GROMACS .gro file of C-alpha atoms in nm:
model
  220
    1LEU     CA    1  -0.001  -0.022   0.001
    2SER     CA    2   0.146   0.312  -0.106
    3ILE     CA    3   0.041   0.681  -0.112
    4SER     CA    4   0.037   0.850  -0.470
    5ASP     CA    5  -0.038   1.164  -0.635
    6PHE     CA    6  -0.331   0.955  -0.781
    7SER     CA    7  -0.443   0.853  -0.442
    8LEU     CA    8  -0.385   1.175  -0.275
    9THR     CA    9  -0.603   1.377  -0.540
   10ILE     CA   10  -0.896   1.123  -0.508
   11VAL     CA   11  -0.896   1.191  -0.128
   12CYS     CA   12  -0.816   1.547  -0.070
   13LEU     CA   13  -1.014   1.719  -0.335
   14PRO     CA   14  -1.362   1.520  -0.211
   15MET     CA   15  -1.264   1.600   0.151
   16LEU     CA   16  -1.237   1.982   0.050
   17VAL     CA   17  -1.620   1.949  -0.097
   18CYS     CA   18  -1.720   1.778   0.264
   19PHE     CA   19  -1.551   2.046   0.440
   20VAL     CA   20  -1.760   2.316   0.212
   21MET     CA   21  -2.089   2.115   0.269
   22TYR     CA   22  -2.044   2.111   0.608
   23ILE     CA   23  -1.973   2.439   0.702
   24GLY     CA   24  -2.273   2.583   0.470
   25ALA     CA   25  -2.498   2.314   0.639
   26ARG     CA   26  -2.389   2.338   1.012
   27ARG     CA   27  -2.600   2.636   1.093
   28MET     CA   28  -2.906   2.639   0.901
   29SER     CA   29  -3.127   2.942   0.900
   30TYR     CA   30  -3.424   3.076   0.759
   31TYR     CA   31  -3.266   3.361   0.592
   32PRO     CA   32  -2.949   3.166   0.446
   33ARG     CA   33  -2.582   3.292   0.440
   34ALA     CA   34  -2.435   3.300   0.094
   35LEU     CA   35  -2.253   2.968   0.137
   36GLN     CA   36  -2.572   2.797   0.278
   37ASN     CA   37  -2.786   2.947   0.005
   38PHE     CA   38  -2.508   2.812  -0.232
   39VAL     CA   39  -2.547   2.454  -0.094
   40GLU     CA   40  -2.923   2.478  -0.121
   41ILE     CA   41  -2.913   2.587  -0.487
   42VAL     CA   42  -2.674   2.297  -0.558
   43TYR     CA   43  -2.876   2.022  -0.376
   44GLU     CA   44  -3.190   2.129  -0.494
   45THR     CA   45  -3.126   2.184  -0.836
   46CYS     CA   46  -2.971   1.826  -0.870
   47HIS     CA   47  -3.276   1.670  -0.650
   48ASP     CA   48  -3.542   1.800  -0.880
   49ILE     CA   49  -3.376   1.654  -1.171
   50PHE     CA   50  -3.287   1.302  -1.012
   51TYR     CA   51  -3.656   1.292  -0.888
   52GLY     CA   52  -3.815   1.365  -1.182
   53TYR     CA   53  -3.648   1.002  -1.296
   54LEU     CA   54  -3.653   0.841  -0.979
   55GLY     CA   55  -3.975   0.958  -0.841
   56ARG     CA   56  -4.075   0.884  -0.448
   57ARG     CA   57  -3.973   0.553  -0.433
   58GLY     CA   58  -3.674   0.629  -0.559
   59ALA     CA   59  -3.568   0.905  -0.353
   60ARG     CA   60  -3.373   0.759  -0.121
   61TYR     CA   61  -3.087   0.702  -0.379
   62ILE     CA   62  -3.072   1.074  -0.462
   63PRO     CA   63  -2.806   1.161  -0.183
   64PHE     CA   64  -2.565   0.891  -0.368
   65LEU     CA   65  -2.624   1.066  -0.706
   66PHE     CA   66  -2.561   1.387  -0.581
   67SER     CA   67  -2.246   1.274  -0.405
   68LEU     CA   68  -2.145   1.086  -0.722
   69ILE     CA   69  -2.160   1.383  -0.959
   70LEU     CA   70  -2.030   1.615  -0.696
   71PHE     CA   71  -1.716   1.345  -0.661
   72ILE     CA   72  -1.689   1.344  -1.046
   73PHE     CA   73  -1.691   1.713  -1.126
   74LEU     CA   74  -1.466   1.839  -0.842
   75LEU     CA   75  -1.195   1.557  -1.011
   76ASN     CA   76  -1.259   1.682  -1.346
   77LEU     CA   77  -1.156   2.020  -1.255
   78GLY     CA   78  -0.855   1.883  -1.051
   79ASN     CA   79  -0.773   1.789  -1.406
   80LEU     CA   80  -0.733   2.162  -1.517
   81ILE     CA   81  -0.509   2.260  -1.239
   82PRO     CA   82  -0.125   2.202  -1.316
   83GLY     CA   83   0.039   1.984  -1.068
   84LEU     CA   84  -0.251   1.772  -0.982
   85PHE     CA   85  -0.298   1.407  -1.130
   86ALA     CA   86  -0.570   1.364  -1.406
   87THR     CA   87  -0.753   1.087  -1.248
   88THR     CA   88  -1.080   1.090  -1.422
   89SER     CA   89  -0.855   1.036  -1.740
   90GLN     CA   90  -0.779   0.701  -1.591
   91LEU     CA   91  -0.973   0.373  -1.670
   92ALA     CA   92  -0.886   0.250  -1.325
   93LEU     CA   93  -1.113   0.511  -1.122
   94THR     CA   94  -1.364   0.530  -1.404
   95LEU     CA   95  -1.408   0.176  -1.408
   96THR     CA   96  -1.431   0.140  -1.017
   97LEU     CA   97  -1.708   0.404  -1.026
   98SER     CA   98  -1.915   0.236  -1.314
   99SER     CA   99  -1.870  -0.076  -1.148
  100MET     CA  100  -1.998   0.046  -0.811
  101VAL     CA  101  -2.308   0.198  -0.989
  102LEU     CA  102  -2.370  -0.135  -1.160
  103ILE     CA  103  -2.339  -0.332  -0.844
  104LEU     CA  104  -2.599  -0.076  -0.673
  105VAL     CA  105  -2.809  -0.124  -0.980
  106VAL     CA  106  -2.830  -0.497  -0.940
  107ALA     CA  107  -2.868  -0.498  -0.574
  108ILE     CA  108  -3.191  -0.244  -0.618
  109GLY     CA  109  -3.310  -0.470  -0.876
  110PHE     CA  110  -3.302  -0.771  -0.620
  111TRP     CA  111  -3.469  -0.559  -0.375
  112GLU     CA  112  -3.755  -0.468  -0.545
  113HIS     CA  113  -3.820  -0.769  -0.785
  114GLY     CA  114  -3.665  -1.040  -0.574
  115THR     CA  115  -3.559  -1.372  -0.797
  116SER     CA  116  -3.798  -1.230  -1.073
  117LEU     CA  117  -3.549  -0.983  -1.162
  118TRP     CA  118  -3.485  -1.142  -1.506
  119LYS     CA  119  -3.816  -1.093  -1.605
  120ILE     CA  120  -3.718  -0.716  -1.670
  121PHE     CA  121  -3.501  -0.798  -1.960
  122ILE     CA  122  -3.836  -0.948  -2.154
  123PRO     CA  123  -4.050  -0.727  -2.238
  124PRO     CA  124  -4.413  -0.830  -2.170
  125ASP     CA  125  -4.647  -0.978  -2.489
  126LEU     CA  126  -4.318  -1.081  -2.659
  127PRO     CA  127  -4.373  -1.393  -2.864
  128PHE     CA  128  -4.200  -1.665  -2.701
  129ALA     CA  129  -3.993  -1.751  -3.003
  130LEU     CA  130  -3.825  -1.439  -2.989
  131ARG     CA  131  -3.787  -1.438  -2.602
  132PRO     CA  132  -3.419  -1.619  -2.550
  133PHE     CA  133  -3.278  -1.382  -2.827
  134LEU     CA  134  -3.397  -1.071  -2.666
  135PHE     CA  135  -3.291  -1.182  -2.301
  136VAL     CA  136  -2.941  -1.254  -2.411
  137LEU     CA  137  -2.938  -0.949  -2.616
  138GLU     CA  138  -3.105  -0.712  -2.330
  139LEU     CA  139  -2.850  -0.884  -2.052
  140PHE     CA  140  -2.559  -0.799  -2.272
  141SER     CA  141  -2.672  -0.404  -2.318
  142PHE     CA  142  -2.724  -0.437  -1.930
  143LEU     CA  143  -2.369  -0.557  -1.868
  144ILE     CA  144  -2.207  -0.343  -2.108
  145ARG     CA  145  -2.328  -0.042  -1.912
  146PRO     CA  146  -2.047   0.011  -1.659
  147PHE     CA  147  -1.791  -0.011  -1.978
  148SER     CA  148  -1.942   0.264  -2.179
  149LEU     CA  149  -2.002   0.492  -1.896
  150ALA     CA  150  -1.623   0.435  -1.785
  151LEU     CA  151  -1.476   0.502  -2.173
  152ARG     CA  152  -1.702   0.791  -2.173
  153LEU     CA  153  -1.574   0.976  -1.927
  154ALA     CA  154  -1.216   0.914  -1.940
  155ILE     CA  155  -1.187   0.937  -2.330
  156ASN     CA  156  -1.369   1.290  -2.290
  157MET     CA  157  -1.147   1.418  -2.035
  158ILE     CA  158  -0.835   1.255  -2.238
  159ALA     CA  159  -0.934   1.404  -2.545
  160GLY     CA  160  -0.915   1.764  -2.422
  161HIS     CA  161  -0.599   1.733  -2.286
  162VAL     CA  162  -0.435   1.572  -2.563
  163MET     CA  163  -0.558   1.868  -2.786
  164LEU     CA  164  -0.432   2.147  -2.532
  165HIS     CA  165  -0.086   1.970  -2.542
  166ILE     CA  166  -0.081   1.923  -2.923
  167ILE     CA  167  -0.184   2.323  -2.958
  168SER     CA  168   0.088   2.443  -2.694
  169SER     CA  169   0.362   2.233  -2.818
  170PHE     CA  170   0.274   2.356  -3.173
  171GLY     CA  171   0.301   2.720  -3.062
  172ALA     CA  172   0.590   2.676  -2.888
  173GLN     CA  173   0.810   2.597  -3.188
  174ILE     CA  174   0.682   2.875  -3.389
  175VAL     CA  175   0.759   3.174  -3.214
  176SER     CA  176   0.522   3.414  -3.465
  177ILE     CA  177   0.212   3.222  -3.360
  178LYS     CA  178   0.259   3.193  -2.990
  179LEU     CA  179  -0.008   3.492  -2.940
  180VAL     CA  180  -0.273   3.281  -3.124
  181THR     CA  181  -0.182   2.944  -2.963
  182ILE     CA  182  -0.221   3.113  -2.619
  183ALA     CA  183  -0.557   3.265  -2.725
  184ILE     CA  184  -0.663   2.924  -2.871
  185SER     CA  185  -0.547   2.737  -2.555
  186SER     CA  186  -0.728   2.982  -2.320
  187ILE     CA  187  -1.047   2.927  -2.488
  188LEU     CA  188  -1.008   2.535  -2.482
  189SER     CA  189  -0.926   2.563  -2.122
  190ILE     CA  190  -1.276   2.747  -2.077
  191LEU     CA  191  -1.435   2.475  -2.314
  192GLU     CA  192  -1.250   2.225  -2.056
  193LEU     CA  193  -1.431   2.382  -1.768
  194VAL     CA  194  -1.782   2.340  -1.953
  195VAL     CA  195  -1.677   1.931  -2.045
  196ALA     CA  196  -1.585   1.891  -1.684
  197ALA     CA  197  -1.956   2.000  -1.568
  198LEU     CA  198  -2.135   1.821  -1.882
  199GLN     CA  199  -1.937   1.480  -1.808
  200ALA     CA  200  -2.008   1.484  -1.468
  201TYR     CA  201  -2.418   1.558  -1.522
  202VAL     CA  202  -2.398   1.272  -1.785
  203PHE     CA  203  -2.246   1.031  -1.535
  204ALA     CA  204  -2.486   1.056  -1.272
  205LEU     CA  205  -2.744   1.127  -1.495
  206LEU     CA  206  -2.675   0.786  -1.656
  207SER     CA  207  -2.671   0.608  -1.365
  208CYS     CA  208  -3.000   0.776  -1.219
  209ILE     CA  209  -3.169   0.630  -1.553
  210TYR     CA  210  -3.020   0.304  -1.478
  211ILE     CA  211  -3.167   0.302  -1.117
  212ALA     CA  212  -3.506   0.395  -1.254
  213ASP     CA  213  -3.504   0.126  -1.532
  214ILE     CA  214  -3.437  -0.149  -1.267
  215MET     CA  215  -3.659  -0.015  -1.024
  216HIS     CA  216  -3.998   0.042  -1.244
  217GLY     CA  217  -3.915  -0.237  -1.522
  218HIS     CA  218  -4.144  -0.183  -1.812
  219GLU     CA  219  -4.387   0.044  -1.626
  220ASP     CA  220  -4.500   0.344  -1.780
   0.00000   0.00000   0.00000
């Protein structure tokens, strides 16, 4: 067991968020201060998005999804800070997160449906001859979800870093276009901030949809 820049990043940055959330919610008041107001806006926004998919039955899973989106967003931002390890561009982390989501989804499925969980992979009123084929197809689609989640997050974060590196290296060799390179790199850095927020949102939202699907099955 060793302490590396990877492990320090994924421990210290979330601890910072926990500290900010604790300070913001430590002394709640009817007339909120700036930090409390910020914390409430962030949580209520995420809560309303997830609640629309999960409903009242799935509201118990919203704190997990809220923690997930904050965790990924903060690590994505840490990728843009010089000297910090680019954690979410590593499949070791993204696959771990997506595997946790898959384990949770399977556990919720057994909790909600018991041993009849397999029935959600077969739509109702389907001809008997098509059931084995569609069952295998749906099961494969279900098991491939953690890999698609992990690859989507890692590849998007890697692509931004590679593009910034190529442009900055190109400008360093040609003095006459250094200012243009700096301007383009600055714009790309701003876009990277947007991508950091968007990828955290997509990861958490897809996790929310997977939970909602396993809970409600083929219900409307």
